């Protein structure tokens, strides 16, 4: 048939390998038959055709991207209403496809397969080709973020089609629920006179662009930032979506029933969770401070004729990594300074949402709101582009009379720095020195921090930091300061100060803040 523009859709039985290990041959046949009995008639109903049966997966082709997405949502709805217990994931994209002898080939096929591999069970994910070709007003959809797909250069924008029975709350909403900072304003109800500090506001039941919605927005306090506002919608026209999002506001995509259920589920999870990754020594007296990994330090480049630029990814659990497939945000450092890129929707910089395609400079005092908590950027000199302080990582209590080590391998019960292996985040300088460092397994974390780096002690209510490593420097960033103090001897510190070592920031917090 030659090359045609088609939408390639893959369906896949989630947890199939585990199901095989639990089932006999007859059970496996029933599962595969049930999958086929659902997929084939729905695909035909939306003018698609099954090209290939891959056992636990089907490859299908559609002439229209919108038909493919409607088909996928119908499949998920049928599975949800059934009692088979199966779960299906679906991935697709649109592009040129070469059909040869009843099979299909091309970049679109490869990309659709890779998107399928990333999609969670019971979800429909699609690529940029489908996003461009579909009727965006007819399909409820939202962005997943930019993903690295195996075998495909660069990063790919990926999207999620939202079925009527399911809603994924954006990270700022789930964080607000956890902190009891979510305000729901429903059409026809009064607007609250007072709002909690840093509240997230969910506007429900309003038509985009309506007079009622504009009236509610006008009655909100002027201190409310655009990134605090989220409009609940299921179908929305491209023009209304652009107008709302361009103002830096967020969307919660889902039917009213699905949003209500998602809020209830998230509230139960937030209420049920207790404890933290905090180590507190079993002593009667409370600790003087909790020293906590809190953010990331950003050494300036070029660094020793080895590192020309680098990046770190922040994951939704607050962990910083060299490179993550589904990061929340990416921090990049080059000779021009420090920059932020959004890797998923729902992030804001100084009160405005960060567009997915933008690379924004971080200025001193810049405030990032992320699922891992608020982050504040402090621009520095003294060999650092700056530090991002915030979030909550592993912490250890320091009691009066104690001295606790920090480092890559501190003596127990020390606070160990995170181990970030590999150097995929590094862009190397030219020259032999950088080549040797690369061949020798150089990483920023290993090069700039020692196994036993420093000790933080408390004596009669006073905190002191003692450097222990001869080559790797230990710095102190005072609570009200903007300069790093390089420590050469035991130095008194205070609550609210930060110890900076390599790429690590250790905050000295009051125990009630841990």
XYZ file of C-alpha atoms in Angstrom:
514
model
C 0.000 0.000 0.000
C 2.980 2.343 0.339
C 3.453 5.124 2.879
C 0.395 6.705 4.468
C -0.196 8.939 7.484
C -1.802 6.739 10.108
C -2.362 6.628 13.837
C -0.647 3.568 15.291
C -2.254 2.231 18.465
C -0.900 -0.543 20.669
C -2.906 -2.219 23.423
C -1.192 -4.349 26.043
C -2.315 -6.542 28.921
C -0.814 -5.054 32.080
C 0.769 -7.467 34.545
C 0.575 -10.242 31.954
C 3.799 -11.925 33.066
C 2.582 -12.090 36.663
C -0.796 -13.411 35.504
C 0.918 -16.190 33.524
C 2.883 -17.276 36.593
C -0.371 -17.605 38.577
C -2.553 -19.259 35.915
C -2.837 -22.608 34.189
C -3.034 -22.822 30.406
C -6.810 -22.561 30.363
C -6.705 -19.412 32.514
C -4.159 -17.830 30.169
C -6.326 -18.659 27.139
C -9.374 -17.085 28.817
C -7.408 -13.910 29.579
C -6.105 -13.559 26.018
C -9.544 -14.277 24.560
C -11.188 -11.693 26.823
C -8.612 -9.118 25.679
C -9.306 -9.889 22.022
C -13.098 -9.924 22.508
C -12.917 -6.376 23.871
C -10.387 -4.875 21.455
C -11.426 -6.177 18.018
C -15.085 -5.051 17.926
C -14.342 -1.615 19.416
C -11.493 -1.019 16.954
C -13.826 -1.947 14.068
C -16.561 0.345 15.447
C -14.185 3.328 15.173
C -13.056 2.456 11.622
C -9.727 0.992 12.691
C -8.214 -2.361 11.937
C -6.078 -4.797 13.848
C -2.821 -5.256 11.945
C -1.061 -7.664 14.249
C -1.838 -9.901 17.224
C 1.269 -10.049 19.427
C -0.184 -12.416 22.000
C -0.803 -10.100 24.933
C -0.778 -7.029 22.670
C -2.482 -5.725 19.522
C -1.180 -3.268 16.943
C -3.962 -1.299 15.237
C -4.097 1.390 12.547
C -6.548 4.279 12.158
C -6.934 6.885 9.450
C -8.146 9.508 11.964
C -6.319 10.342 15.210
C -9.560 11.346 16.946
C -11.141 7.972 16.111
C -8.125 6.185 17.575
C -8.375 8.140 20.828
C -12.141 7.622 21.096
C -11.549 3.941 20.519
C -8.901 3.794 23.248
C -11.160 5.570 25.751
C -14.031 3.220 24.888
C -11.756 0.220 25.476
C -10.750 1.523 28.898
C -14.367 2.287 29.778
C -15.437 -1.223 28.744
C -12.689 -2.800 30.828
C -13.613 -0.604 33.821
C -17.278 -1.662 33.639
C -16.446 -5.334 33.210
C -15.606 -7.960 35.807
C -12.687 -9.692 34.085
C -10.122 -8.185 36.429
C -7.829 -7.367 33.497
C -6.086 -4.031 33.071
C -4.995 -2.662 29.704
C -2.483 0.049 28.833
C -2.641 1.839 25.490
C -0.013 3.869 23.623
C -0.237 5.587 20.252
C 1.129 8.253 17.952
C 0.467 9.545 14.442
C 2.889 9.704 11.536
C 4.032 8.108 8.304
C 3.571 4.338 8.227
C 4.816 1.887 5.611
C 2.423 -1.036 5.153
C 4.051 -4.138 3.707
C 2.446 -7.584 3.432
C -0.099 -6.925 6.177
C 2.437 -5.444 8.592
C 3.319 -1.832 9.465
C 6.717 -0.174 9.822
C 8.167 3.284 10.418
C 9.117 5.810 13.082
C 5.507 6.192 14.181
C 5.310 2.460 14.930
C 8.501 2.589 16.963
C 7.438 5.679 18.878
C 3.998 4.265 19.669
C 5.595 1.087 21.023
C 7.954 3.109 23.248
C 5.084 5.245 24.551
C 3.174 2.052 25.343
C 6.153 0.869 27.376
C 5.960 4.012 29.542
C 2.173 4.090 30.004
C 0.791 2.858 33.344
C -1.982 0.284 33.492
C -5.490 1.571 32.656
C -4.188 4.713 30.915
C -4.051 6.007 27.328
C -0.870 7.857 26.368
C -0.168 9.419 22.986
C 2.590 11.276 21.185
C 2.929 14.718 19.571
C 1.799 13.541 16.135
C -1.571 12.496 17.519
C -1.789 15.692 19.550
C -1.386 17.751 16.350
C -3.901 15.764 14.310
C -6.716 15.120 16.794
C -9.792 17.249 17.441
C -8.619 18.714 20.748
C -12.115 19.870 21.761
C -13.534 16.370 21.373
C -10.930 14.502 23.435
C -10.289 15.250 27.127
C -6.514 15.294 27.473
C -3.594 16.589 29.520
C 0.172 16.625 29.281
C 2.256 13.880 30.875
C 5.536 15.702 30.276
C 8.659 15.235 28.200
C 10.004 11.706 28.262
C 13.184 10.058 27.062
C 12.144 7.104 24.888
C 14.619 4.324 24.196
C 16.057 4.482 20.694
C 14.454 7.861 19.902
C 16.707 10.948 19.887
C 15.988 13.758 22.324
C 12.869 13.938 24.456
C 9.288 13.500 23.307
C 6.199 15.372 24.494
C 3.710 12.770 25.709
C 0.028 13.272 26.552
C -2.722 11.399 28.366
C -6.314 10.928 27.198
C -8.598 11.080 30.241
C -11.444 8.542 30.521
C -14.692 9.567 32.206
C -14.089 7.341 35.240
C -10.556 8.482 36.020
C -8.825 11.715 37.038
C -5.188 12.311 37.876
C -4.859 15.269 40.202
C -1.940 17.587 39.347
C 0.898 17.526 41.841
C 0.163 21.007 43.300
C -3.365 19.820 44.184
C -2.179 16.622 45.909
C 0.471 18.581 47.825
C -2.177 21.117 48.894
C -4.422 18.294 50.096
C -1.577 16.898 52.162
C -0.934 20.322 53.690
C -4.658 21.140 54.090
C -4.296 24.049 51.702
C -6.847 23.085 49.013
C -9.803 25.457 48.566
C -12.650 24.211 46.364
C -14.867 26.941 44.909
C -18.002 25.446 43.312
C -20.229 27.337 40.887
C -23.178 28.848 42.741
C -21.412 28.914 46.127
C -19.864 31.847 47.935
C -16.217 32.785 47.455
C -14.323 32.557 50.788
C -13.372 35.908 52.295
C -10.078 34.575 53.629
C -7.733 32.053 52.067
C -4.971 30.057 53.764
C -1.436 31.077 52.944
C -0.155 29.337 49.794
C -3.576 27.792 49.097
C -4.321 26.000 45.843
C -7.765 26.911 44.475
C -9.868 24.434 42.486
C -12.698 26.093 40.523
C -15.457 23.559 39.786
C -18.547 23.697 37.582
C -17.576 26.845 35.641
C -17.593 27.127 31.869
C -14.248 28.364 30.517
C -14.475 32.032 29.562
C -17.901 32.467 31.192
C -19.004 35.630 32.979
C -19.507 33.621 36.189
C -15.904 32.448 36.105
C -14.580 35.948 35.447
C -16.678 37.291 38.333
C -15.220 34.729 40.752
C -11.675 35.522 39.611
C -12.305 39.221 40.153
C -13.448 38.587 43.754
C -10.355 36.638 44.754
C -7.665 38.476 46.761
C -5.106 40.280 44.625
C -2.375 38.282 46.370
C -3.503 35.064 44.648
C -0.924 34.061 42.043
C -1.987 32.543 38.683
C -0.247 29.245 39.514
C -2.562 28.838 42.534
C -5.650 28.651 40.279
C -6.910 25.401 38.724
C -10.024 25.018 36.589
C -11.864 21.681 36.623
C -12.838 20.726 33.065
C -13.516 17.632 31.005
C -13.906 19.017 27.492
C -12.346 22.372 26.633
C -11.753 24.070 23.309
C -8.175 24.766 22.173
C -8.814 28.533 22.319
C -10.132 28.402 25.905
C -7.330 26.069 26.961
C -4.712 28.414 25.508
C -6.242 31.543 27.090
C -6.424 29.937 30.534
C -3.008 28.266 30.451
C -1.199 31.241 28.894
C -2.099 33.234 32.005
C -0.071 30.759 34.074
C -3.072 28.879 35.494
C -3.609 25.127 35.770
C -6.243 22.636 34.647
C -7.660 19.580 36.369
C -9.020 17.357 33.594
C -11.761 14.922 34.561
C -15.489 14.468 34.895
C -17.012 15.953 38.058
C -17.537 12.455 39.490
C -13.954 11.396 38.742
C -12.519 14.592 40.269
C -14.605 14.098 43.414
C -13.382 10.525 43.763
C -9.767 11.510 43.121
C -9.928 14.179 45.839
C -11.420 11.677 48.292
C -8.772 9.082 47.456
C -5.925 11.581 47.780
C -7.339 12.833 51.098
C -7.435 9.290 52.489
C -3.844 8.660 51.417
C -2.644 11.928 52.953
C -4.459 11.134 56.199
C -3.171 7.545 56.349
C 0.464 8.390 55.753
C 2.518 8.852 58.882
C 6.187 8.871 59.732
C 9.084 9.983 57.569
C 12.552 9.005 56.503
C 13.913 10.605 59.662
C 16.380 9.027 62.054
C 16.104 10.197 65.656
C 18.277 8.723 68.368
C 16.351 7.120 71.218
C 17.208 9.643 73.927
C 14.915 11.276 76.437
C 15.983 14.835 75.596
C 14.823 16.296 72.269
C 17.496 16.968 69.637
C 19.020 20.428 69.370
C 18.677 20.321 65.583
C 17.606 18.096 62.739
C 20.196 18.166 59.982
C 18.385 17.364 56.767
C 19.312 16.941 53.126
C 17.412 19.863 51.659
C 17.864 20.833 48.026
C 20.906 20.821 45.800
C 24.062 22.934 45.460
C 25.178 23.980 41.981
C 28.941 24.378 41.433
C 29.910 26.957 38.828
C 31.376 25.890 35.486
C 33.760 25.406 33.808
C 35.000 23.186 36.610
C 38.718 22.334 36.576
C 38.763 22.080 32.746
C 36.642 18.949 33.142
C 32.959 19.916 33.316
C 31.579 22.466 30.838
C 27.916 22.140 31.886
C 25.657 19.740 33.763
C 22.066 19.100 34.808
C 20.125 17.490 37.631
C 16.553 16.149 37.573
C 14.144 16.458 40.498
C 11.737 13.562 40.961
C 8.282 13.885 42.543
C 9.495 12.169 45.728
C 12.055 14.935 46.273
C 15.075 12.909 45.132
C 17.622 14.601 42.855
C 19.123 12.361 40.178
C 21.591 12.647 37.307
C 18.877 11.763 34.817
C 15.304 10.547 35.275
C 12.806 9.373 32.663
C 9.875 11.056 34.381
C 11.353 13.969 36.318
C 9.336 16.888 37.634
C 11.885 19.507 36.644
C 15.444 19.812 35.384
C 18.058 22.261 36.609
C 20.784 23.089 34.077
C 24.044 24.901 34.845
C 26.338 26.437 32.226
C 28.561 29.481 32.041
C 25.463 31.660 31.738
C 24.178 30.606 35.170
C 21.461 28.278 36.447
C 18.288 27.483 34.492
C 15.095 25.532 35.063
C 13.028 23.458 32.644
C 9.638 21.961 33.471
C 9.493 18.239 32.728
C 5.867 17.862 33.784
C 2.917 20.296 34.109
C 2.017 22.019 37.371
C 5.268 23.806 38.241
C 5.560 27.510 38.884
C 8.377 30.046 39.124
C 7.660 33.163 41.173
C 3.923 32.517 40.990
C 3.634 31.802 37.265
C 3.339 28.398 35.632
C 6.433 27.253 33.744
C 5.628 26.452 30.087
C 6.908 23.048 29.016
C 9.051 24.428 26.184
C 10.741 27.237 28.112
C 14.193 27.391 29.677
C 14.024 30.031 32.384
C 16.924 31.675 34.192
C 17.017 31.433 37.984
C 17.565 34.796 39.648
C 18.503 35.325 43.270
C 15.454 34.745 45.471
C 13.513 32.905 42.753
C 10.855 30.608 44.217
C 9.974 27.301 42.572
C 6.816 25.455 43.596
C 7.081 21.739 42.881
C 5.492 18.475 44.065
C 8.546 17.953 46.272
C 7.857 21.227 48.081
C 8.889 24.827 47.627
C 12.451 25.576 46.529
C 14.223 28.924 46.858
C 17.259 29.778 44.742
C 20.141 31.687 46.306
C 22.661 33.015 43.792
C 26.239 32.699 45.081
C 29.819 33.351 44.174
C 32.832 31.525 45.619
C 32.777 28.795 42.974
C 29.011 28.174 43.014
C 26.278 29.303 40.648
C 23.910 29.016 43.601
C 21.941 26.661 45.804
C 18.331 25.515 45.651
C 17.084 25.096 49.203
C 13.863 23.321 50.110
C 12.101 19.994 50.084
C 12.616 17.350 52.708
C 15.082 14.517 52.416
C 16.642 12.161 54.913
C 17.462 13.756 58.267
C 19.247 12.928 61.515
C 18.749 14.447 64.954
C 21.715 15.934 66.811
C 21.396 15.903 70.602
C 23.317 17.945 73.116
C 26.754 16.428 73.612
C 26.704 14.563 70.280
C 28.728 14.910 67.088
C 27.241 13.405 63.897
C 29.270 12.924 60.719
C 28.172 13.759 57.187
C 29.737 12.436 53.982
C 29.556 9.764 51.335
C 30.306 7.055 53.915
C 30.052 8.660 57.373
C 30.501 6.745 60.590
C 27.147 5.599 62.062
C 24.726 7.139 62.818
C 25.847 9.683 60.232
C 23.949 11.376 57.438
C 25.069 9.871 54.129
C 25.021 11.910 50.941
C 22.958 10.467 48.075
C 24.884 8.276 45.650
C 24.203 9.380 42.091
C 26.061 7.043 39.762
C 27.059 7.806 36.201
C 27.764 11.046 34.386
C 24.955 11.240 31.823
C 24.182 14.681 33.221
C 27.636 16.104 32.396
C 28.779 17.951 29.264
C 32.563 17.629 29.153
C 35.208 20.225 28.413
C 37.478 19.505 25.443
C 40.955 18.208 26.174
C 42.912 15.369 27.684
C 42.094 16.175 31.299
C 38.350 15.842 30.761
C 38.898 12.664 28.732
C 40.872 11.095 31.594
C 38.235 12.118 34.122
C 35.484 10.634 31.989
C 37.375 7.376 31.523
C 38.030 7.230 35.257
C 34.360 7.345 36.217
C 34.250 10.996 37.306
C 31.024 12.258 38.898
C 30.401 15.616 40.528
C 29.182 13.933 43.710
C 32.322 11.823 44.177
C 34.782 14.512 43.102
C 33.529 17.228 45.447
C 32.652 15.323 48.641
C 34.633 12.964 50.846
C 33.619 9.728 52.525
C 33.885 11.397 55.950
C 33.430 15.053 55.111
C 32.521 16.934 58.284
C 30.926 16.600 61.709
C 28.030 18.585 63.136
C 27.930 18.682 66.913
C 25.908 20.238 69.714
C 27.289 21.350 73.051
C 25.298 23.218 75.687
C 22.761 24.219 73.087
C 25.329 25.544 70.602
C 25.883 24.030 67.146
C 29.350 23.608 65.672
C 30.544 22.377 62.278
C 33.973 20.749 62.022
C 35.530 20.097 58.580
C 37.223 16.692 58.347
C 38.369 16.330 54.727
C 41.662 17.838 53.593
C 40.856 18.315 49.897
C 37.060 18.588 49.574
C 35.897 21.883 51.098
C 33.015 22.301 53.536
C 31.075 25.586 53.337
C 28.604 27.299 55.633
C 25.770 29.440 54.276
C 24.334 31.600 57.026
C 20.574 31.997 57.266
C 20.741 35.687 56.434
C 23.891 35.566 54.326
C 24.613 35.406 50.620
C 28.236 34.303 50.778
C 29.724 30.904 51.445
C 32.178 30.607 54.317
C 34.839 27.989 53.616
C 35.493 26.237 56.923
C 39.055 25.467 57.961
C 38.339 24.888 61.642
C 35.428 24.229 63.987
C 32.875 26.998 63.432
C 29.724 27.881 65.341
C 26.483 27.627 63.364
C 22.830 28.363 64.066
C 19.384 27.029 63.317
C 18.406 27.984 59.781
C 21.994 27.826 58.490
C 23.001 25.472 55.674
C 26.119 23.330 55.287
C 27.156 23.053 51.630
C 29.398 20.219 50.422
C 29.799 19.502 46.715
C 26.257 19.226 45.360
C 24.702 18.640 48.799
C 22.801 21.089 50.997
C 22.313 20.135 54.656
C 19.872 22.379 56.488
C 20.131 22.817 60.269
C 16.477 22.902 61.226
C 14.561 23.300 64.441
C 13.233 19.852 65.463
C 9.632 21.050 65.066
C 10.305 21.812 61.378
C 11.641 18.339 60.498
